[in-house]
Amino acid sequence: MAAGPRARPTAPGRAPRSRPARLVELALTTCPPEHAEQLQARARTVLKTPPAAAQVAEVLPADADQVDGLTEPLASWLPVWDWSPVLPAAVLAGWEPALDALRRIAPAGPPTRAPPPYCSR
């Protein structure tokens, strides 16, 4: 089995830059400055509270080369990983330990398919 986090299934053959991902990126990068902070705050609310570094170390230990992304709490973190290429640093603030651990396991980054729709809840 390939190394890296096992993500929820998505439709095969989807383009790496899906319409939803392009729309999110466009909205976050072209938002008028007077609304940017509010938009970023809403995006952070959708992503929920980042895990503490200690929890990341427990769930994604330094010697892990594969993890089960279908179990909690990692399953709740994977939408952030999936969307991280299009989210600005201000939105990802606090998620660095989890994202760094996932990059260690999957250096190529998130899957090259559309971020799953469950992130938009």
Coordinates of N, CA and C in Angstrom, one line a residue:
M1 N 0.8 -1.2 0.0 CA 0.0 0.0 0.0 C 0.9 1.2 0.0
A2 N 0.5 2.3 -0.7 CA 1.3 3.5 -0.8 C 1.3 4.2 0.5
A3 N 2.5 4.9 0.7 CA 2.6 5.7 1.9 C 1.7 6.9 1.8
G4 N 1.4 7.5 3.0 CA 0.6 8.7 3.0 C -0.7 8.5 3.6
P5 N -1.4 9.6 3.9 CA -2.7 9.5 4.6 C -3.7 8.9 3.6
R6 N -4.6 8.1 4.2 CA -5.6 7.5 3.4 C -6.8 8.5 3.5
A7 N -7.1 9.1 2.4 CA -8.2 10.1 2.4 C -9.6 9.5 2.1
R8 N -10.6 10.2 2.3 CA -11.9 9.7 1.9 C -11.9 9.6 0.4
P9 N -12.7 8.7 -0.2 CA -12.8 8.5 -1.6 C -13.4 9.7 -2.3
T10 N -12.8 10.0 -3.5 CA -13.4 11.1 -4.3 C -13.5 10.5 -5.7
A11 N -14.2 11.2 -6.5 CA -14.4 10.8 -7.9 C -13.1 10.7 -8.6
P12 N -12.8 9.6 -9.3 CA -11.5 9.5 -10.0 C -11.4 10.5 -11.2
G13 N -10.2 10.9 -11.6 CA -10.1 11.7 -12.8 C -10.4 13.1 -12.6
R14 N -10.6 13.6 -11.5 CA -11.0 15.0 -11.3 C -9.7 15.9 -11.5
A15 N -9.9 17.0 -12.0 CA -8.7 17.9 -12.3 C -8.1 18.4 -10.9
P16 N -6.8 18.6 -10.9 CA -6.2 19.1 -9.7 C -6.7 20.4 -9.2
R17 N -7.1 21.3 -10.1 CA -7.6 22.6 -9.8 C -9.1 22.6 -10.1
S18 N -9.9 22.1 -9.3 CA -11.3 22.0 -9.5 C -12.0 23.4 -9.5
R19 N -13.2 23.4 -10.0 CA -13.9 24.7 -9.9 C -14.1 25.2 -8.5
P20 N -14.5 24.3 -7.6 CA -14.6 24.9 -6.2 C -13.3 25.4 -5.7
A21 N -12.2 24.7 -5.9 CA -10.9 25.2 -5.5 C -10.5 26.5 -6.1
R22 N -10.7 26.6 -7.4 CA -10.4 27.9 -8.1 C -11.3 29.0 -7.5
L23 N -12.6 28.7 -7.3 CA -13.5 29.7 -6.7 C -13.1 30.2 -5.4
V24 N -12.7 29.3 -4.5 CA -12.2 29.6 -3.2 C -11.0 30.5 -3.3
E25 N -10.0 30.0 -4.1 CA -8.8 30.8 -4.3 C -9.1 32.2 -4.8
L26 N -9.9 32.3 -5.8 CA -10.3 33.6 -6.3 C -11.0 34.5 -5.3
A27 N -11.9 33.9 -4.5 CA -12.6 34.7 -3.5 C -11.6 35.2 -2.4
L28 N -10.7 34.4 -2.0 CA -9.8 34.8 -0.9 C -8.7 35.7 -1.4
T29 N -8.3 35.6 -2.7 CA -7.2 36.4 -3.2 C -7.7 37.8 -3.8
T30 N -9.0 37.8 -4.1 CA -9.4 39.1 -4.7 C -10.5 39.8 -3.9
C31 N -10.7 39.3 -2.7 CA -11.6 39.9 -1.8 C -11.1 41.4 -1.5
P32 N -12.1 42.3 -1.5 CA -11.7 43.7 -1.1 C -11.1 43.7 0.3
P33 N -10.0 44.5 0.5 CA -9.3 44.5 1.7 C -10.3 44.8 2.9
E34 N -11.3 45.6 2.8 CA -12.2 45.9 3.9 C -13.0 44.7 4.3
H35 N -13.1 43.6 3.4 CA -13.9 42.4 3.8 C -13.0 41.2 4.0
A36 N -11.7 41.3 3.7 CA -10.8 40.1 3.8 C -10.7 39.5 5.1
E37 N -10.6 40.3 6.2 CA -10.5 39.8 7.5 C -11.8 39.0 7.9
Q38 N -13.0 39.5 7.5 CA -14.2 38.8 7.8 C -14.3 37.5 7.1
L39 N -13.9 37.5 5.8 CA -13.9 36.3 5.0 C -13.0 35.2 5.5
Q40 N -11.8 35.7 5.9 CA -10.8 34.7 6.5 C -11.3 34.2 7.8
A41 N -11.9 35.0 8.6 CA -12.5 34.5 9.9 C -13.6 33.4 9.6
R42 N -14.4 33.7 8.6 CA -15.4 32.6 8.3 C -14.8 31.4 7.8
A43 N -13.7 31.5 7.0 CA -13.0 30.3 6.5 C -12.4 29.5 7.7
R44 N -11.8 30.3 8.7 CA -11.2 29.6 9.8 C -12.3 28.9 10.6
T45 N -13.5 29.5 10.7 CA -14.6 28.9 11.4 C -15.0 27.5 10.8
V46 N -15.0 27.5 9.5 CA -15.4 26.3 8.7 C -14.3 25.2 9.0
L47 N -13.1 25.6 9.1 CA -12.0 24.6 9.3 C -12.0 24.1 10.8
K48 N -12.6 24.8 11.7 CA -12.7 24.5 13.1 C -11.3 24.7 13.8
T49 N -11.2 24.4 15.0 CA -10.1 24.7 15.8 C -8.9 23.8 15.5
P50 N -7.7 24.3 15.2 CA -6.6 23.5 14.9 C -6.2 22.6 16.1
P51 N -5.7 21.4 15.8 CA -5.2 20.6 16.9 C -4.0 21.1 17.6
A52 N -3.8 20.8 18.9 CA -2.6 21.1 19.6 C -1.5 20.3 19.1
A53 N -0.3 20.8 19.2 CA 0.9 20.1 18.7 C 1.1 18.8 19.3
A54 N 0.7 18.7 20.6 CA 0.8 17.4 21.3 C -0.1 16.3 20.7
Q55 N -1.3 16.8 20.3 CA -2.3 15.9 19.7 C -1.8 15.4 18.4
V56 N -1.2 16.4 17.6 CA -0.7 16.0 16.3 C 0.4 15.0 16.5
A57 N 1.3 15.2 17.4 CA 2.4 14.2 17.7 C 1.9 12.8 18.0
E58 N 0.7 12.8 18.7 CA 0.2 11.5 19.1 C -0.5 10.8 17.9
V59 N -1.2 11.6 17.1 CA -2.0 11.0 16.0 C -1.0 10.7 14.8
L60 N -0.1 11.6 14.6 CA 0.9 11.5 13.5 C 2.3 11.5 14.0
P61 N 2.7 10.4 14.7 CA 4.0 10.3 15.2 C 5.1 10.5 14.2
A62 N 6.3 10.9 14.6 CA 7.4 11.2 13.7 C 7.8 9.9 12.9
D63 N 7.6 8.7 13.4 CA 8.0 7.5 12.7 C 6.9 7.0 11.8
A64 N 5.7 7.7 11.7 CA 4.6 7.2 10.9 C 4.9 7.4 9.4
D65 N 4.7 6.4 8.6 CA 4.8 6.5 7.2 C 3.5 6.3 6.5
Q66 N 2.5 6.0 7.3 CA 1.1 5.8 6.8 C 0.1 6.0 7.9
V67 N -1.0 6.5 7.6 CA -2.0 6.7 8.7 C -3.4 6.4 8.1
D68 N -4.3 6.2 9.0 CA -5.7 5.9 8.6 C -6.5 7.2 8.6
G69 N -6.7 7.8 7.5 CA -7.4 9.1 7.4 C -8.9 8.9 7.5
L70 N -9.4 7.7 7.7 CA -10.8 7.6 7.8 C -11.3 7.6 9.3
T71 N -10.3 7.6 10.2 CA -10.7 7.6 11.7 C -10.4 9.0 12.2
E72 N -11.1 9.3 13.3 CA -11.0 10.6 14.0 C -9.8 10.5 14.9
P73 N -9.1 11.6 15.2 CA -9.4 13.0 14.7 C -8.9 13.3 13.4
L74 N -8.0 12.4 12.8 CA -7.4 12.8 11.5 C -8.4 13.0 10.4
A75 N -9.5 12.3 10.4 CA -10.5 12.5 9.3 C -11.0 13.9 9.3
S76 N -11.0 14.6 10.5 CA -11.5 16.0 10.6 C -10.4 16.9 10.1
W77 N -9.2 16.5 10.2 CA -8.1 17.4 9.8 C -7.8 17.4 8.3
L78 N -8.2 16.3 7.6 CA -7.9 16.1 6.2 C -8.5 17.1 5.3
P79 N -9.7 17.7 5.6 CA -10.2 18.7 4.7 C -9.3 19.9 4.7
V80 N -8.6 20.3 5.8 CA -7.7 21.4 5.8 C -6.5 21.1 4.9
W81 N -6.0 19.8 5.0 CA -4.9 19.4 4.2 C -5.3 19.5 2.7
D82 N -6.5 19.0 2.4 CA -7.0 19.0 1.0 C -7.1 20.4 0.4
W83 N -7.5 21.4 1.3 CA -7.7 22.7 0.8 C -6.5 23.6 1.0
S84 N -5.5 23.1 1.7 CA -4.3 24.0 2.1 C -3.6 24.6 0.9
P85 N -3.6 24.0 -0.3 CA -2.9 24.7 -1.4 C -3.5 26.0 -1.8
V86 N -4.8 26.2 -1.6 CA -5.5 27.4 -2.0 C -5.9 28.3 -0.9
L87 N -5.6 28.0 0.3 CA -5.9 28.8 1.5 C -4.7 29.7 1.9
P88 N -5.0 30.9 2.2 CA -3.8 31.8 2.6 C -3.3 31.4 4.0
A89 N -2.1 31.8 4.3 CA -1.5 31.5 5.5 C -2.3 32.0 6.7
A90 N -3.0 33.1 6.6 CA -3.8 33.6 7.7 C -4.9 32.7 8.1
V91 N -5.5 32.0 7.1 CA -6.5 31.1 7.3 C -6.0 29.8 7.9
L92 N -4.8 29.4 7.5 CA -4.2 28.2 8.0 C -3.4 28.3 9.3
A93 N -3.4 29.5 9.9 CA -2.7 29.8 11.1 C -3.1 28.8 12.2
G94 N -2.2 28.2 12.9 CA -2.5 27.2 13.9 C -2.5 25.8 13.4
W95 N -2.6 25.6 12.1 CA -2.7 24.3 11.5 C -1.3 23.8 11.1
E96 N -0.3 24.6 11.3 CA 1.1 24.2 10.9 C 1.6 22.9 11.4
P97 N 1.4 22.6 12.7 CA 1.9 21.3 13.1 C 1.2 20.1 12.4
A98 N -0.1 20.2 12.2 CA -0.8 19.1 11.4 C -0.3 19.0 10.0
L99 N -0.2 20.2 9.3 CA 0.2 20.2 7.9 C 1.6 19.8 7.8
D100 N 2.5 20.2 8.7 CA 3.9 19.7 8.6 C 4.0 18.2 8.8
A101 N 3.2 17.7 9.7 CA 3.2 16.2 9.9 C 2.7 15.5 8.7
L102 N 1.6 16.0 8.1 CA 1.1 15.4 6.9 C 2.1 15.5 5.7
R103 N 2.8 16.6 5.6 CA 3.8 16.8 4.5 C 4.9 15.8 4.7
R104 N 5.3 15.5 6.0 CA 6.3 14.5 6.3 C 5.9 13.2 5.7
I105 N 4.6 12.8 5.9 CA 4.1 11.5 5.5 C 3.9 11.5 4.0
A106 N 3.4 12.6 3.4 CA 3.1 12.7 2.0 C 3.7 13.9 1.4
P107 N 5.0 13.9 1.2 CA 5.8 15.0 0.7 C 5.3 15.7 -0.6
A108 N 4.6 14.9 -1.4 CA 4.0 15.4 -2.6 C 2.9 16.4 -2.4
G109 N 2.4 16.4 -1.2 CA 1.2 17.3 -0.8 C -0.1 16.6 -0.9
P110 N -1.2 17.4 -0.8 CA -2.5 16.8 -0.9 C -2.7 16.1 -2.2
P111 N -3.7 15.2 -2.3 CA -4.0 14.6 -3.6 C -4.3 15.6 -4.7
T112 N -3.9 15.2 -5.9 CA -4.1 16.2 -7.0 C -5.5 16.0 -7.6
R113 N -6.5 16.0 -6.8 CA -7.9 16.0 -7.2 C -8.6 17.1 -6.4
A114 N -9.8 17.3 -6.8 CA -10.6 18.3 -6.2 C -10.8 18.1 -4.7
P115 N -10.6 19.2 -3.9 CA -10.9 19.1 -2.5 C -12.4 18.6 -2.3
P116 N -12.6 17.7 -1.4 CA -13.9 17.1 -1.2 C -14.9 18.1 -0.7
P117 N -16.2 17.9 -1.1 CA -17.2 18.9 -0.7 C -17.5 18.9 0.8
Y118 N -17.1 17.9 1.6 CA -17.4 17.9 3.0 C -16.8 19.1 3.7
C119 N -15.8 19.8 3.2 CA -15.2 20.9 3.8 C -16.1 22.1 3.9
S120 N -17.1 22.1 3.1 CA -17.9 23.3 3.0 C -19.1 23.3 4.0
R121 N -19.1 22.3 4.9 CA -20.2 22.3 5.8 C -20.3 23.5 6.7

